[in-house]
mmCIF file of C-alpha atoms in Angstrom:
data_model
loop_
_atom_site.group_PDB
_atom_site.id
_atom_site.type_symbol
_atom_site.label_atom_id
_atom_site.label_comp_id
_atom_site.label_asym_id
_atom_site.label_seq_id
_atom_site.Cartn_x
_atom_site.Cartn_y
_atom_site.Cartn_z
ATOM 1 C CA UNK A 1 0.131 -10.529 21.364
ATOM 2 C CA UNK A 2 -0.943 -6.666 19.630
ATOM 3 C CA UNK A 3 1.432 -6.827 18.000
ATOM 4 C CA UNK A 4 3.587 -9.317 15.496
ATOM 5 C CA UNK A 5 5.491 -9.448 12.610
ATOM 6 C CA UNK A 6 5.780 -12.119 9.807
ATOM 7 C CA UNK A 7 8.571 -11.261 7.479
ATOM 8 C CA UNK A 8 11.481 -9.710 8.690
ATOM 9 C CA UNK A 9 12.788 -6.289 6.688
ATOM 10 C CA UNK A 10 13.950 -6.220 2.799
ATOM 11 C CA UNK A 11 15.572 -3.269 1.571
ATOM 12 C CA UNK A 12 14.811 -3.978 -1.952
ATOM 13 C CA UNK A 13 10.795 -4.636 -0.887
ATOM 14 C CA UNK A 14 8.142 -1.996 -1.318
ATOM 15 C CA UNK A 15 6.172 -1.334 1.571
ATOM 16 C CA UNK A 16 2.553 0.522 2.870
ATOM 17 C CA UNK A 17 1.437 0.789 5.927
ATOM 18 C CA UNK A 18 -2.277 1.437 6.811
ATOM 19 C CA UNK A 19 -3.870 2.535 9.933
ATOM 20 C CA UNK A 20 -7.154 2.360 11.682
ATOM 21 C CA UNK A 21 -6.870 4.822 14.227
ATOM 22 C CA UNK A 22 -9.031 5.640 17.042
ATOM 23 C CA UNK A 23 -9.166 8.664 19.624
ATOM 24 C CA UNK A 24 -9.152 9.185 23.008
ATOM 25 C CA UNK A 25 -12.742 8.618 24.103
ATOM 26 C CA UNK A 26 -13.461 6.299 21.380
ATOM 27 C CA UNK A 27 -14.985 2.931 22.382
ATOM 28 C CA UNK A 28 -13.070 0.578 18.842
ATOM 29 C CA UNK A 29 -9.597 -0.430 18.669
ATOM 30 C CA UNK A 30 -6.414 0.842 16.951
ATOM 31 C CA UNK A 31 -5.215 -1.266 14.218
ATOM 32 C CA UNK A 32 -2.631 -1.405 11.721
ATOM 33 C CA UNK A 33 -1.457 -3.558 8.468
ATOM 34 C CA UNK A 34 2.159 -3.505 6.745
ATOM 35 C CA UNK A 35 2.102 -5.178 3.704
ATOM 36 C CA UNK A 36 5.207 -6.119 1.450
ATOM 37 C CA UNK A 37 3.807 -5.340 -2.131
ATOM 38 C CA UNK A 38 5.435 -7.187 -5.188
ATOM 39 C CA UNK A 39 4.659 -7.890 -8.335
ATOM 40 C CA UNK A 40 1.926 -10.344 -8.006
ATOM 41 C CA UNK A 41 2.406 -10.611 -4.516
ATOM 42 C CA UNK A 42 1.420 -9.186 -1.582
ATOM 43 C CA UNK A 43 2.079 -10.215 1.998
ATOM 44 C CA UNK A 44 1.507 -9.356 5.328
ATOM 45 C CA UNK A 45 4.415 -8.556 7.324
ATOM 46 C CA UNK A 46 3.167 -6.848 10.587
ATOM 47 C CA UNK A 47 -0.157 -6.386 12.123
ATOM 48 C CA UNK A 48 -1.013 -4.510 15.768
ATOM 49 C CA UNK A 49 -4.349 -4.300 17.033
ATOM 50 C CA UNK A 50 -5.192 -3.226 20.437
ATOM 51 C CA UNK A 51 -7.120 -0.173 22.652
ATOM 52 C CA UNK A 52 -4.594 2.510 22.998
ATOM 53 C CA UNK A 53 -4.622 6.221 23.258
ATOM 54 C CA UNK A 54 -3.443 8.584 20.282
ATOM 55 C CA UNK A 55 -0.146 9.104 21.414
ATOM 56 C CA UNK A 56 0.583 5.364 22.510
ATOM 57 C CA UNK A 57 -0.875 4.094 18.981
ATOM 58 C CA UNK A 58 1.654 6.274 16.995
ATOM 59 C CA UNK A 59 4.878 5.199 18.690
ATOM 60 C CA UNK A 60 4.100 1.738 18.362
ATOM 61 C CA UNK A 61 3.422 3.217 14.637
ATOM 62 C CA UNK A 62 7.040 4.651 14.716
ATOM 63 C CA UNK A 63 8.721 2.003 15.880
ATOM 64 C CA UNK A 64 7.386 -0.138 13.227
ATOM 65 C CA UNK A 65 7.915 2.069 9.954
ATOM 66 C CA UNK A 66 11.509 2.355 11.447
ATOM 67 C CA UNK A 67 12.604 -1.202 11.466
ATOM 68 C CA UNK A 68 10.730 -1.374 7.850
ATOM 69 C CA UNK A 69 12.209 1.584 6.069
ATOM 70 C CA UNK A 70 9.486 4.118 7.112
ATOM 71 C CA UNK A 71 6.831 2.720 4.287
ATOM 72 C CA UNK A 72 4.126 4.939 2.722
ATOM 73 C CA UNK A 73 1.989 5.780 5.820
ATOM 74 C CA UNK A 74 -1.825 5.325 5.410
ATOM 75 C CA UNK A 75 -4.715 6.833 8.128
ATOM 76 C CA UNK A 76 -8.043 7.429 7.545
ATOM 77 C CA UNK A 77 -8.186 10.908 7.851
ATOM 78 C CA UNK A 78 -11.544 10.775 8.925
ATOM 79 C CA UNK A 79 -12.404 12.229 12.977
ATOM 80 C CA UNK A 80 -9.811 10.360 15.451
ATOM 81 C CA UNK A 81 -7.262 9.639 12.162
ATOM 82 C CA UNK A 82 -6.590 13.493 12.656
ATOM 83 C CA UNK A 83 -4.540 13.476 15.528
ATOM 84 C CA UNK A 84 -2.328 10.432 14.077
ATOM 85 C CA UNK A 85 -2.014 12.107 10.943
ATOM 86 C CA UNK A 86 -0.835 15.556 13.505
ATOM 87 C CA UNK A 87 1.206 13.465 15.327
ATOM 88 C CA UNK A 88 3.163 12.572 11.869
ATOM 89 C CA UNK A 89 3.513 15.694 10.368
ATOM 90 C CA UNK A 90 4.594 17.209 13.888
ATOM 91 C CA UNK A 91 7.703 14.398 13.671
ATOM 92 C CA UNK A 92 8.239 15.199 9.851
ATOM 93 C CA UNK A 93 7.695 11.641 8.683
ATOM 94 C CA UNK A 94 8.854 11.138 5.833
ATOM 95 C CA UNK A 95 5.750 9.567 3.636
ATOM 96 C CA UNK A 96 2.586 10.207 4.587
ATOM 97 C CA UNK A 97 -0.148 9.414 1.838
ATOM 98 C CA UNK A 98 -2.058 12.105 0.635
ATOM 99 C CA UNK A 99 -5.252 12.225 -1.036
ATOM 100 C CA UNK A 100 -4.739 15.265 -2.566
ATOM 101 C CA UNK A 101 -2.576 18.516 -2.234
ATOM 102 C CA UNK A 102 -2.947 19.610 1.158
ATOM 103 C CA UNK A 103 -5.373 16.583 2.020
ATOM 104 C CA UNK A 104 -3.066 14.067 3.788
ATOM 105 C CA UNK A 105 -4.867 10.420 4.925
ATOM 106 C CA UNK A 106 -7.079 8.765 3.601
ATOM 107 C CA UNK A 107 -10.961 9.800 3.513
ATOM 108 C CA UNK A 108 -13.333 7.209 3.507
ATOM 109 C CA UNK A 109 -16.654 7.582 2.544
ATOM 110 C CA UNK A 110 -19.565 4.600 2.054
ATOM 111 C CA UNK A 111 -18.573 4.713 -1.935
ATOM 112 C CA UNK A 112 -15.231 4.617 -1.620
ATOM 113 C CA UNK A 113 -15.446 1.703 1.313
ATOM 114 C CA UNK A 114 -17.362 -0.054 -1.242
ATOM 115 C CA UNK A 115 -14.643 0.126 -3.817
ATOM 116 C CA UNK A 116 -12.350 -0.706 -1.013
ATOM 117 C CA UNK A 117 -14.165 -3.907 -0.645
ATOM 118 C CA UNK A 118 -13.834 -4.640 -3.861
ATOM 119 C CA UNK A 119 -10.453 -4.267 -4.099
ATOM 120 C CA UNK A 120 -9.797 -6.737 -0.966
ATOM 121 C CA UNK A 121 -11.519 -9.483 -2.712
ATOM 122 C CA UNK A 122 -9.736 -9.080 -5.879
ATOM 123 C CA UNK A 123 -6.611 -8.859 -3.986
ATOM 124 C CA UNK A 124 -7.476 -12.242 -1.987
ATOM 125 C CA UNK A 125 -8.365 -14.030 -4.946
ATOM 126 C CA UNK A 126 -5.051 -13.176 -6.737
ATOM 127 C CA UNK A 127 -2.301 -12.121 -5.121
ATOM 128 C CA UNK A 128 -2.360 -11.674 -1.212
ATOM 129 C CA UNK A 129 -1.077 -13.869 1.506
ATOM 130 C CA UNK A 130 -2.068 -13.140 5.034
ATOM 131 C CA UNK A 131 -0.744 -14.820 8.336
ATOM 132 C CA UNK A 132 -3.038 -13.458 10.637
ATOM 133 C CA UNK A 133 -5.270 -15.933 11.970
ATOM 134 C CA UNK A 134 -7.392 -13.203 14.228
ATOM 135 C CA UNK A 135 -7.647 -11.134 11.365
ATOM 136 C CA UNK A 136 -9.135 -14.086 9.196
ATOM 137 C CA UNK A 137 -11.499 -14.871 11.222
ATOM 138 C CA UNK A 138 -12.530 -11.241 10.609
ATOM 139 C CA UNK A 139 -12.675 -11.338 7.260
ATOM 140 C CA UNK A 140 -14.778 -14.781 7.750
ATOM 141 C CA UNK A 141 -17.229 -12.925 9.425
ATOM 142 C CA UNK A 142 -17.123 -9.338 7.694
ATOM 143 C CA UNK A 143 -21.171 -7.663 7.113
ATOM 144 C CA UNK A 144 -19.390 -4.456 6.352
ATOM 145 C CA UNK A 145 -21.229 -2.979 9.800
ATOM 146 C CA UNK A 146 -20.077 0.593 9.349
ATOM 147 C CA UNK A 147 -22.648 0.929 7.043
ATOM 148 C CA UNK A 148 -25.282 0.089 9.094
ATOM 149 C CA UNK A 149 -23.918 0.847 12.787
ATOM 150 C CA UNK A 150 -25.243 3.230 15.164
ATOM 151 C CA UNK A 151 -23.601 6.484 16.163
ATOM 152 C CA UNK A 152 -22.319 7.097 19.475
ATOM 153 C CA UNK A 153 -24.934 10.196 19.732
ATOM 154 C CA UNK A 154 -28.093 7.706 18.939
ATOM 155 C CA UNK A 155 -26.971 5.311 21.515
ATOM 156 C CA UNK A 156 -26.578 8.136 23.817
ATOM 157 C CA UNK A 157 -29.997 9.377 23.180
ATOM 158 C CA UNK A 158 -31.807 5.808 23.204
ATOM 159 C CA UNK A 159 -29.873 5.135 26.429
ATOM 160 C CA UNK A 160 -28.228 1.927 25.678
ATOM 161 C CA UNK A 161 -26.205 0.493 22.950
ATOM 162 C CA UNK A 162 -27.660 -1.521 19.711
ATOM 163 C CA UNK A 163 -27.820 -4.945 20.050
ATOM 164 C CA UNK A 164 -28.514 -5.337 15.822
ATOM 165 C CA UNK A 165 -24.054 -5.200 15.334
ATOM 166 C CA UNK A 166 -21.203 -6.668 17.122
ATOM 167 C CA UNK A 167 -18.261 -4.857 19.150
ATOM 168 C CA UNK A 168 -16.978 -1.754 17.094
ATOM 169 C CA UNK A 169 -13.734 -3.454 17.483
ATOM 170 C CA UNK A 170 -14.656 -6.467 15.176
ATOM 171 C CA UNK A 171 -14.043 -4.756 11.897
ATOM 172 C CA UNK A 172 -10.614 -2.797 12.797
ATOM 173 C CA UNK A 173 -7.907 -4.874 11.348
ATOM 174 C CA UNK A 174 -10.009 -5.357 7.964
ATOM 175 C CA UNK A 175 -10.190 -1.767 7.683
ATOM 176 C CA UNK A 176 -6.980 -1.626 8.153
ATOM 177 C CA UNK A 177 -6.669 -4.233 5.317
ATOM 178 C CA UNK A 178 -8.995 -2.738 2.944
ATOM 179 C CA UNK A 179 -7.514 0.643 2.914
ATOM 180 C CA UNK A 180 -3.860 -0.665 2.390
ATOM 181 C CA UNK A 181 -4.794 -2.897 -0.804
ATOM 182 C CA UNK A 182 -6.869 0.369 -1.975
ATOM 183 C CA UNK A 183 -3.259 2.169 -2.023
ATOM 184 C CA UNK A 184 -0.753 -0.846 -2.750
ATOM 185 C CA UNK A 185 -2.907 -1.388 -6.159
ATOM 186 C CA UNK A 186 -1.050 2.070 -7.210
ATOM 187 C CA UNK A 187 2.064 2.016 -6.199
ATOM 188 C CA UNK A 188 5.144 1.500 -7.987
ATOM 189 C CA UNK A 189 5.929 -2.114 -8.215
ATOM 190 C CA UNK A 190 9.391 -4.163 -8.127
ATOM 191 C CA UNK A 191 9.380 -7.990 -9.678
ATOM 192 C CA UNK A 192 9.386 -10.879 -6.964
ATOM 193 C CA UNK A 193 12.669 -12.205 -7.101
ATOM 194 C CA UNK A 194 12.062 -15.694 -8.501
ATOM 195 C CA UNK A 195 13.621 -19.104 -6.624
ATOM 196 C CA UNK A 196 16.059 -21.118 -8.227
ATOM 197 C CA UNK A 197 15.069 -23.769 -10.714
ATOM 198 C CA UNK A 198 14.302 -27.030 -9.025
ATOM 199 C CA UNK A 199 16.169 -30.388 -9.583
ATOM 200 C CA UNK A 200 15.506 -33.052 -10.391
ATOM 201 C CA UNK A 201 15.254 -34.476 -6.095
ATOM 202 C CA UNK A 202 13.118 -31.966 -5.134
ATOM 203 C CA UNK A 203 10.269 -32.956 -7.645
ATOM 204 C CA UNK A 204 9.159 -34.730 -4.968
ATOM 205 C CA UNK A 205 7.056 -31.669 -2.824
ATOM 206 C CA UNK A 206 3.556 -32.289 -2.818
ATOM 207 C CA UNK A 207 1.752 -29.775 -0.721
ATOM 208 C CA UNK A 208 2.156 -26.361 -0.340
ATOM 209 C CA UNK A 209 2.874 -26.857 3.396
ATOM 210 C CA UNK A 210 6.351 -29.251 2.267
ATOM 211 C CA UNK A 211 6.622 -26.501 -0.212
ATOM 212 C CA UNK A 212 7.449 -23.808 2.833
ATOM 213 C CA UNK A 213 9.313 -26.126 4.854
ATOM 214 C CA UNK A 214 11.756 -26.643 1.600
ATOM 215 C CA UNK A 215 11.972 -23.147 1.081
ATOM 216 C CA UNK A 216 12.274 -21.488 5.006
ATOM 217 C CA UNK A 217 15.002 -24.459 4.752
ATOM 218 C CA UNK A 218 16.849 -22.738 1.944
ATOM 219 C CA UNK A 219 15.978 -18.954 2.712
ATOM 220 C CA UNK A 220 14.344 -17.801 -0.228
ATOM 221 C CA UNK A 221 11.037 -18.115 1.209
ATOM 222 C CA UNK A 222 10.092 -14.565 0.710
ATOM 223 C CA UNK A 223 10.421 -14.971 -3.221
ATOM 224 C CA UNK A 224 7.878 -17.358 -4.219
ATOM 225 C CA UNK A 225 4.910 -16.361 -6.592
ATOM 226 C CA UNK A 226 1.750 -16.844 -5.191
ATOM 227 C CA UNK A 227 0.971 -20.284 -3.280
ATOM 228 C CA UNK A 228 -1.899 -21.452 -5.976
ATOM 229 C CA UNK A 229 0.575 -20.925 -8.988
ATOM 230 C CA UNK A 230 3.419 -22.489 -7.881
ATOM 231 C CA UNK A 231 5.276 -25.363 -10.560
ATOM 232 C CA UNK A 232 7.220 -27.744 -8.993
ATOM 233 C CA UNK A 233 8.123 -29.946 -12.391
ATOM 234 C CA UNK A 234 11.444 -29.625 -13.474
ATOM 235 C CA UNK A 235 12.095 -27.318 -16.339
ATOM 236 C CA UNK A 236 12.683 -27.939 -19.731
ATOM 237 C CA UNK A 237 16.373 -26.817 -20.786
ATOM 238 C CA UNK A 238 16.578 -25.331 -24.119
ATOM 239 C CA UNK A 239 19.595 -25.580 -25.933
ATOM 240 C CA UNK A 240 20.161 -22.659 -28.449
ATOM 241 C CA UNK A 241 21.639 -22.477 -31.924
ATOM 242 C CA UNK A 242 23.071 -20.001 -33.323
ATOM 243 C CA UNK A 243 21.478 -18.768 -36.521
ATOM 244 C CA UNK A 244 23.982 -20.098 -40.090
ATOM 245 C CA UNK A 245 24.307 -18.030 -42.242
#
């Protein structure tokens, strides 16, 4: 499916929606990632990727943004990204990311892309939770192809496409995720509400799958901290004594 939602909208959450755009004549896909950002926990809320023209892509972005309270919209401003930015400004979208004064969007360079990859690695090791299996597959084989790919002009001169790289759409979901992480790290944070204390009967929970099933039944799945840091021990109860005078 081109569009998938993983988390429902939460009015107390902060969201960032990042887009790797495409143009009318481009061969790659339009892709976007929606992250729910908490302090110490970033979780994938929705994803989209398919071959579409800028108008169709913007309509899909606009629908998703409306469902999630108009999150901060980050668009790669290089080349074809200007079409999505122009459509967003034309429709008076309230929260378009600006790299600087009169500079809507995020301009991608070799230097900023390298920094973005390092931010993504840190997030994957620390606070980022992903649900999209296709995105995970792209991450497992990602090799930063954009730094070595040939342009459409060079392919036209040679008369045939390069055989040294994969299809252009292979890295689109990863690129959109890199932009989301690069911006999310500087966004304001809210503390993720802590789950209720565990009862003695719940200390038998051992695996992450069992913990997920338990929290889904309790309807507090979105309030858990990082899966690698779940504490299933019964919390100690301390007695507080009034200081004697």
